[in-house]
Coordinates of C-alpha atoms in Angstrom, one line a residue:
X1 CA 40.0 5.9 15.1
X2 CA 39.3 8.5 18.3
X3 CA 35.7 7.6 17.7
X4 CA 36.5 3.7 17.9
X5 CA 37.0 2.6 14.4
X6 CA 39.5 0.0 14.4
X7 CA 41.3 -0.8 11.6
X8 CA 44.3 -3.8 10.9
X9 CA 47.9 -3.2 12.1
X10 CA 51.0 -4.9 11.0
X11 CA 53.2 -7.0 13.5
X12 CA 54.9 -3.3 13.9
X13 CA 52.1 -1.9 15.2
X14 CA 51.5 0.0 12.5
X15 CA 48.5 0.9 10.2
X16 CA 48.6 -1.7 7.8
X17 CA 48.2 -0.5 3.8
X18 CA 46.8 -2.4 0.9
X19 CA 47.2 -1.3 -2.9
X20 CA 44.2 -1.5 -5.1
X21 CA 43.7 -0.6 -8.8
X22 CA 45.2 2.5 -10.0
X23 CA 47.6 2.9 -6.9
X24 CA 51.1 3.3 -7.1
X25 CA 52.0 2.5 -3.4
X26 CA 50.1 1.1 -0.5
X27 CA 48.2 3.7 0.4
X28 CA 44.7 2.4 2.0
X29 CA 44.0 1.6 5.5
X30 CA 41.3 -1.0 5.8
X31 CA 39.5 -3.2 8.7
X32 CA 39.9 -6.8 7.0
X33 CA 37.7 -6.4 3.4
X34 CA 34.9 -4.9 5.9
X35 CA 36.3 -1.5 6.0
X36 CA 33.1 0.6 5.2
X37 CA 31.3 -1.7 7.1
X38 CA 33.9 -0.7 10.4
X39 CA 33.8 3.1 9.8
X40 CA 29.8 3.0 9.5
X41 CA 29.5 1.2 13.1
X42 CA 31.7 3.2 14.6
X43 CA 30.0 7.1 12.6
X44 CA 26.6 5.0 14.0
X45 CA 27.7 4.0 17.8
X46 CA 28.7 8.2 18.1
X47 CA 25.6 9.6 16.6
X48 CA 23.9 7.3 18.7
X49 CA 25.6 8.4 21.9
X50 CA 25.0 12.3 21.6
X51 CA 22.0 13.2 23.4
X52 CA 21.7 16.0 20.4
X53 CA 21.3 14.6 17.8
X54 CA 17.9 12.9 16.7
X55 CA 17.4 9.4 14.9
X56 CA 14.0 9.1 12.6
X57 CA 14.7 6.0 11.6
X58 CA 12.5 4.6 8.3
X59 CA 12.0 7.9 7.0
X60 CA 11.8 8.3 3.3
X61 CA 12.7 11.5 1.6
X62 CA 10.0 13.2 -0.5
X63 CA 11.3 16.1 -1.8
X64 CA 13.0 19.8 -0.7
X65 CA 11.0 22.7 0.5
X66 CA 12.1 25.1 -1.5
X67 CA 11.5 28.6 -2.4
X68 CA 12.8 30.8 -5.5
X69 CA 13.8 34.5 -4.2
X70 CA 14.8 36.4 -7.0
X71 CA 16.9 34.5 -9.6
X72 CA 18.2 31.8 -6.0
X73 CA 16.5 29.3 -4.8
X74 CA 16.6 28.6 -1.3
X75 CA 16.1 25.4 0.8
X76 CA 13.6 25.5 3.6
X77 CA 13.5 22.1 4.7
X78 CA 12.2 18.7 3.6
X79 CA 9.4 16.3 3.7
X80 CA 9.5 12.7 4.7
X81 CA 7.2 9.4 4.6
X82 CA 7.5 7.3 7.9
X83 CA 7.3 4.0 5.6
X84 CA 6.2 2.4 9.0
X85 CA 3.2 4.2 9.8
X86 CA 2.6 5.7 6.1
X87 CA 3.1 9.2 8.0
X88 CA 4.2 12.4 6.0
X89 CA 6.2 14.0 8.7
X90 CA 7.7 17.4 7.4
X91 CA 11.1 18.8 8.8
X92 CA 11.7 22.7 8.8
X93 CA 15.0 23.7 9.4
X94 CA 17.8 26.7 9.0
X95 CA 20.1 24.4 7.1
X96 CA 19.6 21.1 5.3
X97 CA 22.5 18.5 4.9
X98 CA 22.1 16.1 2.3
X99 CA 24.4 12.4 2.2
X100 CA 22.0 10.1 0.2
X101 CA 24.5 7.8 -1.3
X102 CA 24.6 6.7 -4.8
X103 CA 22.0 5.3 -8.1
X104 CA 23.6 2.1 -8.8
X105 CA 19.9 0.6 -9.5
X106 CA 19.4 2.7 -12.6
X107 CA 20.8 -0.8 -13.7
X108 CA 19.8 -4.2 -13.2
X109 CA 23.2 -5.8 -11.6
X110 CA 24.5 -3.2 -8.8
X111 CA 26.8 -3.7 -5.4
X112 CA 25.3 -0.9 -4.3
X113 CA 22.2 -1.6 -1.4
X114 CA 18.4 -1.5 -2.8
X115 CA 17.9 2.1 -1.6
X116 CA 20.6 3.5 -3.6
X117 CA 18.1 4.6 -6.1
X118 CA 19.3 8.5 -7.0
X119 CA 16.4 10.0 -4.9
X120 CA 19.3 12.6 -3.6
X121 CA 20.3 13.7 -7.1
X122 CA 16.7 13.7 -8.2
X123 CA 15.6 15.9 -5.1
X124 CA 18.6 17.7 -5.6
X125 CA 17.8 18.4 -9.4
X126 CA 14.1 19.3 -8.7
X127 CA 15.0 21.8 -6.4
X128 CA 17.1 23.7 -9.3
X129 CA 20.3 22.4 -7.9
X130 CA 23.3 22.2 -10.4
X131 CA 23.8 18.4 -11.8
X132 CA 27.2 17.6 -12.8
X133 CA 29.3 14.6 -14.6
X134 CA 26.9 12.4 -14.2
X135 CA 28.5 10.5 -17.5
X136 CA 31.1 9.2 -15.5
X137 CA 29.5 5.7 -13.9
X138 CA 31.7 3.3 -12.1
X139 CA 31.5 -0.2 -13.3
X140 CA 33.1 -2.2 -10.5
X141 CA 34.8 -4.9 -11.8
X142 CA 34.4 -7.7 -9.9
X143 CA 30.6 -8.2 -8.7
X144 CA 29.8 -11.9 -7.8
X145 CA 29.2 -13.9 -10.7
X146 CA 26.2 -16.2 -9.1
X147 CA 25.8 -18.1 -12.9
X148 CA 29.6 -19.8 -12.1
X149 CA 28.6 -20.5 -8.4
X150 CA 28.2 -24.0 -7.6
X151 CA 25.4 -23.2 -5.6
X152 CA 23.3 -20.1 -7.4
X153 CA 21.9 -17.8 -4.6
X154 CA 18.2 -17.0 -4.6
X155 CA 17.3 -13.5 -6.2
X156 CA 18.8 -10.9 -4.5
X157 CA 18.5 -7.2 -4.7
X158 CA 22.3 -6.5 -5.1
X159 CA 25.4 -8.3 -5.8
X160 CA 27.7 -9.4 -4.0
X161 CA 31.1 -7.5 -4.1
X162 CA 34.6 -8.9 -4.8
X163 CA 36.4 -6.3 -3.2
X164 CA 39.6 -4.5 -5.5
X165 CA 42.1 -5.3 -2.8
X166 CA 42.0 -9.1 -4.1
X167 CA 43.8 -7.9 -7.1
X168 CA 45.9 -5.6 -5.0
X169 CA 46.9 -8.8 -2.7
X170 CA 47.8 -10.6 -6.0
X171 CA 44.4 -12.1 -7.4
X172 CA 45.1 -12.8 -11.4
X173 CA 42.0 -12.5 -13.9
X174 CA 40.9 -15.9 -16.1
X175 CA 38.8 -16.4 -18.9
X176 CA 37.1 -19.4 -18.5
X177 CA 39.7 -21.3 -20.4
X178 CA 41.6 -20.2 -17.8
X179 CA 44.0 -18.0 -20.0
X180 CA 44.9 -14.5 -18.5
X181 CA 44.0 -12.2 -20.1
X182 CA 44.7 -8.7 -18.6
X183 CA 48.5 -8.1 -20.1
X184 CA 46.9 -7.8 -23.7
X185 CA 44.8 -4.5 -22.5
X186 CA 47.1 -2.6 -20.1
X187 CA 50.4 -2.9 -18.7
X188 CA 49.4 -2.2 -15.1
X189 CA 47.5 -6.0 -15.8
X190 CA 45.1 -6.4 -12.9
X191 CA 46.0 -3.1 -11.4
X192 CA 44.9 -1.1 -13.7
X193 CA 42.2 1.4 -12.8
X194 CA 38.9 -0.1 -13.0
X195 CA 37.6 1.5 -16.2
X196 CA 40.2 -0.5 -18.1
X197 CA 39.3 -3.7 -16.2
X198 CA 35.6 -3.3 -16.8
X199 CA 36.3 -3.0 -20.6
X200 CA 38.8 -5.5 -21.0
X201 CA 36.4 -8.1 -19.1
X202 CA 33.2 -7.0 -20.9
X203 CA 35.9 -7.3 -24.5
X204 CA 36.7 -10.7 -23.2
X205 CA 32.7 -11.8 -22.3
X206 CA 31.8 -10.5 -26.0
X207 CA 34.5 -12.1 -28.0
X208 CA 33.8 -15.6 -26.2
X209 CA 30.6 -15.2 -25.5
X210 CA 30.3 -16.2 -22.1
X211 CA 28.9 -15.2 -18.6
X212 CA 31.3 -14.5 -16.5
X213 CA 35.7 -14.5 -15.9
X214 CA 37.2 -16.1 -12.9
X215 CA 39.4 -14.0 -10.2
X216 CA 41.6 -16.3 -8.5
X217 CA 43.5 -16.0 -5.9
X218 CA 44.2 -19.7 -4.4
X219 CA 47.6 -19.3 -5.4
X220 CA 48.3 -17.1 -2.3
X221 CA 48.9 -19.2 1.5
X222 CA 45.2 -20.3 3.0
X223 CA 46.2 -18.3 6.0
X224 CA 46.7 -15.2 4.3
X225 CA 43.7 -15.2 2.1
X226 CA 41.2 -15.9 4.8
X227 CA 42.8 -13.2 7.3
X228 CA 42.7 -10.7 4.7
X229 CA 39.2 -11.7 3.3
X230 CA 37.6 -13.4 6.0
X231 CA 33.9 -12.1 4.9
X232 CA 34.8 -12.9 1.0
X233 CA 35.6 -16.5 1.6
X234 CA 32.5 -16.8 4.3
X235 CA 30.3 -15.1 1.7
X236 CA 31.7 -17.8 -1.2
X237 CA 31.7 -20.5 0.8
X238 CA 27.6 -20.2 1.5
X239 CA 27.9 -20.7 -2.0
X240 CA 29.8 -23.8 -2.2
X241 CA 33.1 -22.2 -3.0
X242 CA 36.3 -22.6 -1.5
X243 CA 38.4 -19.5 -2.7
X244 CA 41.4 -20.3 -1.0
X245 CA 41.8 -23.3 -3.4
X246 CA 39.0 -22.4 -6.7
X247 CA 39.0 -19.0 -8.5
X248 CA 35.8 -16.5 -8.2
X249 CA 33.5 -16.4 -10.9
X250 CA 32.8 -12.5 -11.3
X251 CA 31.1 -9.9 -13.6
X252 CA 31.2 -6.0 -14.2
X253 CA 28.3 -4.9 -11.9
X254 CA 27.1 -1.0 -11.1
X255 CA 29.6 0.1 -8.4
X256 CA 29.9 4.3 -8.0
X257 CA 28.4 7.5 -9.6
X258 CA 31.6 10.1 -9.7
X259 CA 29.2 12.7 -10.6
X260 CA 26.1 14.5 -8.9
X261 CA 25.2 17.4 -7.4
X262 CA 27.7 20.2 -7.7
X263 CA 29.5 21.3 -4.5
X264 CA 32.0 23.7 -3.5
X265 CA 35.1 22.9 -1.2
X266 CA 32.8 23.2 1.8
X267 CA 30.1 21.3 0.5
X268 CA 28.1 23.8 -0.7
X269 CA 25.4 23.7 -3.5
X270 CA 23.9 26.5 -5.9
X271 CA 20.8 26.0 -3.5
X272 CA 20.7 28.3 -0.6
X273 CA 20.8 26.4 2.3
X274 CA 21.4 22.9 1.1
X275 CA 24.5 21.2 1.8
X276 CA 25.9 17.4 0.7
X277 CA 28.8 15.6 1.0
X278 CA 29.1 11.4 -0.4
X279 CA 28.4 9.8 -3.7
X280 CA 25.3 12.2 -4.1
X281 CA 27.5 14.9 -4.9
X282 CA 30.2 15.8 -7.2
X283 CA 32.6 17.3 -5.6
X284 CA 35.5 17.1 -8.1
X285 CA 37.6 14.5 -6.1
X286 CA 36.9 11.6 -8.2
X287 CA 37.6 13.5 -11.8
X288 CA 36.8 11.0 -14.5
X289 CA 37.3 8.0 -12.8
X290 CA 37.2 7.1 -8.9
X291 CA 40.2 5.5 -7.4
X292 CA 39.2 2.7 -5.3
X293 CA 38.6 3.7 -1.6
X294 CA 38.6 7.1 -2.6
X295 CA 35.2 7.4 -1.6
X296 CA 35.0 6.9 2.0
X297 CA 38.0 9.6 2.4
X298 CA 35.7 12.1 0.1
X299 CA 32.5 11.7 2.5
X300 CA 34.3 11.8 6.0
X301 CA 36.6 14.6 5.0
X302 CA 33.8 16.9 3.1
X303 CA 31.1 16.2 5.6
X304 CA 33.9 17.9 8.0
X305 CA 34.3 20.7 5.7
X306 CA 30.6 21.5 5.3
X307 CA 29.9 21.9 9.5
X308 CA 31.5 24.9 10.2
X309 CA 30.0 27.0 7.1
X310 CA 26.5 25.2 7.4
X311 CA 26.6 26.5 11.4
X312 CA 27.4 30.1 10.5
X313 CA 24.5 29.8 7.3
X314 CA 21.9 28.1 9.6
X315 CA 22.3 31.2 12.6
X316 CA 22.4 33.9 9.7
X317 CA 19.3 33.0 8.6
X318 CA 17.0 31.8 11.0
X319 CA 14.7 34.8 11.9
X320 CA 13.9 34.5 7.9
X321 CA 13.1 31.1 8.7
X322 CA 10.3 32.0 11.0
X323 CA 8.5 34.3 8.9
X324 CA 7.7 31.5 6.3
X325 CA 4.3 30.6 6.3
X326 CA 5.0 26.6 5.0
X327 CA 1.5 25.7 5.0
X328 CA 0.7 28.5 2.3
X329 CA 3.7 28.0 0.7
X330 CA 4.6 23.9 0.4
X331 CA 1.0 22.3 0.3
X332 CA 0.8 18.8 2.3
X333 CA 1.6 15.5 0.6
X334 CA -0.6 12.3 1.6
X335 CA 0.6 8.7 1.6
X336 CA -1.6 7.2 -1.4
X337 CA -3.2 4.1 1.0
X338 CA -5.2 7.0 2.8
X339 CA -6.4 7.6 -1.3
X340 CA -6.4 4.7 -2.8
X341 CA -7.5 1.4 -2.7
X342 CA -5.7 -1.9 -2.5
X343 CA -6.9 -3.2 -5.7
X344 CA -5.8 0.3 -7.6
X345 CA -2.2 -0.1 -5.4
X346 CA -1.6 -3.3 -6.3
X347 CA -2.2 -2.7 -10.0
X348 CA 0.3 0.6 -9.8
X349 CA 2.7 -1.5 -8.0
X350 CA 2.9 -4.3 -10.4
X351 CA 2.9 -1.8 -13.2
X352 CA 5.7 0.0 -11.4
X353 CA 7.8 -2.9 -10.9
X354 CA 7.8 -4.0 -14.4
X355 CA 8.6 -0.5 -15.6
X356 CA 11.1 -0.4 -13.0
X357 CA 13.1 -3.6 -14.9
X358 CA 12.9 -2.2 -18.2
X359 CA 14.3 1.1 -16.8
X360 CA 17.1 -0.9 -15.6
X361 CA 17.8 -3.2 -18.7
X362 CA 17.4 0.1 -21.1
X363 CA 19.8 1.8 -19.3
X364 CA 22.3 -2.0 -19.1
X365 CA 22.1 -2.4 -23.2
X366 CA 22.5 1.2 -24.3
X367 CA 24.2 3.2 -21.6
X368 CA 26.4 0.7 -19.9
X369 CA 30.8 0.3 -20.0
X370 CA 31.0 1.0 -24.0
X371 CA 28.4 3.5 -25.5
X372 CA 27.7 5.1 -28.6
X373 CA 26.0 7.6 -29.6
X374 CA 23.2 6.0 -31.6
X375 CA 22.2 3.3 -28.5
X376 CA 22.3 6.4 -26.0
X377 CA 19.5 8.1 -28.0
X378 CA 17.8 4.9 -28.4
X379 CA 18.1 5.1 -24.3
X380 CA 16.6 8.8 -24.3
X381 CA 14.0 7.4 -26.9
X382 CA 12.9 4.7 -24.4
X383 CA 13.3 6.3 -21.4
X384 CA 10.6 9.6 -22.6
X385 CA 8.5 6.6 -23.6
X386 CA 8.7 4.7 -20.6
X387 CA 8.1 7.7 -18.7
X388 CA 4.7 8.6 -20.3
X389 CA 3.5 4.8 -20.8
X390 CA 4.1 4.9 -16.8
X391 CA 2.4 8.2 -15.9
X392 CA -0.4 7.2 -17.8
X393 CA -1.0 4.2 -16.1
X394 CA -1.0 6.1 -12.6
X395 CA -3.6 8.7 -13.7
X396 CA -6.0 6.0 -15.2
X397 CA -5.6 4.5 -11.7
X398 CA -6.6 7.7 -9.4
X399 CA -3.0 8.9 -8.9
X400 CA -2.2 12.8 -8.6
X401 CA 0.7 14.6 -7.7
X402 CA -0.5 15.2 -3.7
X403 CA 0.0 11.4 -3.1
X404 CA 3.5 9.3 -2.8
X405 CA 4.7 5.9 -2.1
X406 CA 7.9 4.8 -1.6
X407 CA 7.8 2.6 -5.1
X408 CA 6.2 5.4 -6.9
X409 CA 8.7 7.8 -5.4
X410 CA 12.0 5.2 -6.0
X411 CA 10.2 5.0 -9.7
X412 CA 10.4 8.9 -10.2
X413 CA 13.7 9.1 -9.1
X414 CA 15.4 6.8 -10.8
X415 CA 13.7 8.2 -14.1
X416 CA 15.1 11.4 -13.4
X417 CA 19.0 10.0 -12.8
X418 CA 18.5 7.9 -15.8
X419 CA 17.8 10.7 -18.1
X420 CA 20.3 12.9 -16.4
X421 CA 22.8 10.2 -17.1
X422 CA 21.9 9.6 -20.8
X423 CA 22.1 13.7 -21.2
X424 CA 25.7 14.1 -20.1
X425 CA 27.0 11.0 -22.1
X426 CA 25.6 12.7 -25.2
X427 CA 27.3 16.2 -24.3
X428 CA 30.8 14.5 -24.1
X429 CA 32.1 13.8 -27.3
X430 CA 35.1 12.0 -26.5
X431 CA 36.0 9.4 -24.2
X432 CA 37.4 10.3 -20.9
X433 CA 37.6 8.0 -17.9
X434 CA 34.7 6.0 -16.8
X435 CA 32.4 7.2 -20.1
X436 CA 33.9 5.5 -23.5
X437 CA 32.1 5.7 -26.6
X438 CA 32.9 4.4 -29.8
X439 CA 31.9 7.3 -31.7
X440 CA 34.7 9.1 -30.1
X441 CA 36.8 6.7 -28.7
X442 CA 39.7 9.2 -27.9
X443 CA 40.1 11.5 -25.3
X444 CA 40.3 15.3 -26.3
X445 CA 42.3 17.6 -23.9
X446 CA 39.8 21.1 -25.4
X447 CA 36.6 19.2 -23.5
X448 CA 39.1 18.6 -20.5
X449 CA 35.9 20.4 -18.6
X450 CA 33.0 19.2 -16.6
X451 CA 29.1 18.6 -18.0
X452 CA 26.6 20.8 -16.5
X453 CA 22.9 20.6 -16.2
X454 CA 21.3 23.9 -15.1
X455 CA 17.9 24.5 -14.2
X456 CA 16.6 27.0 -16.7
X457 CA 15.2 30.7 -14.8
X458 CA 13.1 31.8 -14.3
X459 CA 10.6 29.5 -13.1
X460 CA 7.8 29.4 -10.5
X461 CA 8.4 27.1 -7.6
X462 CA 5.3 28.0 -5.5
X463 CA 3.3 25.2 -4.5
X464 CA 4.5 21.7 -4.2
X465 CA 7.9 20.6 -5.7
X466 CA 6.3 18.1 -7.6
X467 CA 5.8 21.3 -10.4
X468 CA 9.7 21.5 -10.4
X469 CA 9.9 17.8 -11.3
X470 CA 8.1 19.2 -14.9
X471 CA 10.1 22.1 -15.2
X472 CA 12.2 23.1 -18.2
X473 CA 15.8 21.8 -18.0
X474 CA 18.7 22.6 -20.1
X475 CA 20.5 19.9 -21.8
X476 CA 23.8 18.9 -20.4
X477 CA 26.7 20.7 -21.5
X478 CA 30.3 20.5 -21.2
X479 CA 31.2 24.3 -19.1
X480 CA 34.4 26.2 -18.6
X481 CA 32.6 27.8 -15.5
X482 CA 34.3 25.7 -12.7
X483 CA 36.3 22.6 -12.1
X484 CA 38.7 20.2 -14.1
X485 CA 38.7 16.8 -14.8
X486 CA 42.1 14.8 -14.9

């Protein structure tokens, strides 16, 4: 709020709370249904305003310059690929802070934006940084159903989110028959966390084999429901739908990833040097299962957390920093359209963007809400394939390892999350939270412990990272070493 964010008040003046699934009390301040929308503008309008701090703006991240010094590896820097002017621009610095958001397009139907494609994690986990929980996969829901609109939006990149604070203001699933159906599951009914909603609506889609469930909340005053959801209704209305007098068609969609990249209170990782904070890590605060709005307190308050330490490593290290000769040590990357020509571009990118759907669909059927452990192997099955049906078809077309794109990059990265999300559902043999399986469908207080992935040592990490995309990793464990999971 000093920076400018501005959030709703009650006629009292004061901050005004909502309740959303899984709360107990009224607990969350909010702008409207707009809230991360508000605290981004007004994180934007500072940044933008200090004469230190320096924007490169359509920057891709490549991957960490990294160095192995003994049995640590420490972070150097990173490259980047101005997408504008198909530039590789590379950025040496005495500490790197990493807030890269989330993977929701491992899947097909995600609220999350189109970048959110794991390239943090998968940096993150070519650089030998610790991997963990990333089992636990946050199903919102209530995405935007666009098959029970009355006018069906054109393709789209993401779905559109109903946000959890319609429950929490008294919205009241339906089945299509227009039955609720929530007090059979759970006797929080539509307030229960949203791993129990997910199931129950995906139990309910199955068993009547439909598309979609309606979320209405027309029995509330007009007045109400459009001060409180002003960009809900404009967003449904575009569609033809009036939600202060018809319910919301909505569907399950790929919301959060509660694990990541392993940090300390201070949002350290087991890389010297690299910091994160936000969905990219996995910081502990989320457990099993991320509370709704949870998420925007975890990134402001451990991005705080992570400056002071990140000064004080960034100072103690920079004369190191100097005597690194990067041009020996990180060889340059080189945009592929300075390589390549347009026929052999267009006939990787087609090829990447069909592998790219089937990624997304494997990963939908066999590692979705409910899993088992037969489809999740089918998943790793596919996945290896896919992989190697996909590298094959960039080596018959001139690619090597020195060239990048932003598709081919996106492609790489969301491999990598996919399989590091298929590894730790297989280590967890029961069902905690936001994984459920069937094989083990009840939760065991013994694994009451975080899955790992560790980078196996030692390894050589001289020359360009692309070698640590290739290297040896153990499979994901459940580990006693740190943390807890509630």
């Amino acid at each position: 709020m000093a920076m400018g964010a501005s959030f709703d008040h009650s006629e009292d003046g004061q901050l005004h709370l909502t309740k959303e699934g899984g709360h107990s009390h009224h607990r969350i301040v909010h702008a409207a249904d707009v809230t991360g929308r508000e605290i981004e503008r007004a994180l934007l309008t500072a940044v933008q305003n200090n004469p230190n701090i320096s924007f490169f703006e359509h920057h891709f991240a490549i991957d960490f310059l990294t160095k192995q010094e003994g049995s640590s590896v420490r972070c150097y820097g990173v490259d980047t690929l101005n997408i504008k002017s198909k530039e590789v621009l590379r950025f040496i610095g005495g500490v790197t802070m990493l807030a890269a958001g989330g993977a929701g397009h491992i899947y097909p139907n995600t609220t999350n934006p189109r970048v959110a494609t794991g390239d943090g994690v998968a940096m993150a986990h070519r650089a030998c940084a610790v991997i963990s929980n990333m089992e636990f996969v946050q199903f919102h829901p209530t995405a935007l159903a666009d098959e029970g609109l009355p006018i069906r939006p054109k393709h789209r990149e993401n779905v559109f989110l109903i946000s959890e604070a319609v429950r929490g203001a008294g919205g009241i699933l339906y089945n299509q028959s227009m039955e609720r159906f929530m007090p059979q599951y759970d006797s929080r009914w539509e307030l229960a966390p949203r791993d129990v909603v997910a199931r129950s609506i995906e139990d309910q889609l199955k068993k009547r084999k439909e598309k979609y469930i309606y979320l209405d909340i027309s029995h509330k005053p007009s007045k109400e429901i459009l001060s409180h959801f002003p960009n809900i209704a404009a967003v449904c209305l575009q569609y033809g739908l009036d939600i202060t007098k018809q319910p919301i068609p909505v569907v399950p969609a790929a919301h959060y990833m509660c694990g990541g990249i392993q940090t300390g209170l201070s949002g350290e990782t087991s890389v010297w040097g690299l910091y994160a904070a936000g969905e990219v890590t996995c910081t502990g605060l989320h457990g099993a299962n991320r509370l709704a709005s949870n998420s925007l307190l975890e990134a402001l308050v451990f991005s705080r957390r992570a400056v002071e330490p990140s000064i004080e490593y960034a100072l103690g290290v920079g004369i190191s920093h100097q005597d690194i000769d990067e041009a020996k040590e990180w060889p340059r990357v080189i945009e592929a359209s300075a390589v390549l020509d347009k026929f052999q571009l267009q006939n990787i990118s087609t090829f990447t963007a069909c592998q790219r759907e089937q990624l997304q669909q494997i990963m939908w059927d066999y590692v979705g809400i409910v899993r088992s452990t037969e489809r999740l192997e089918i998943a790793q099955a596919q996945l290896k394939e896919l992989e190697s049906v996909w590298e094959d078809c960039l080596c018959k077309h001139g690619w090597n390892p020195l060239m990048v794109n932003t598709e081919l990059c996106e492609m790489r990265n969301l491999i990598s999350v996919a399989n590091l999300v298929v590894s730790s559902a297989l280590a967890r043999q029961e069902s905690r939270g936001l994984h459920y399986t069937t094989d083990f469908p009840d939760l065991v207080e013994r694994q009451r412990f975080p899955t790992f992935i560790f980078p196996s040592f030692p390894i050589s990490l001289k020359g360009n990272s692309q070698v640590i995309y290739k290297m040896p990793v153990e499979p994901a464990r459940i580990s006693e070493k740190r943390g807890d999971l509630s």
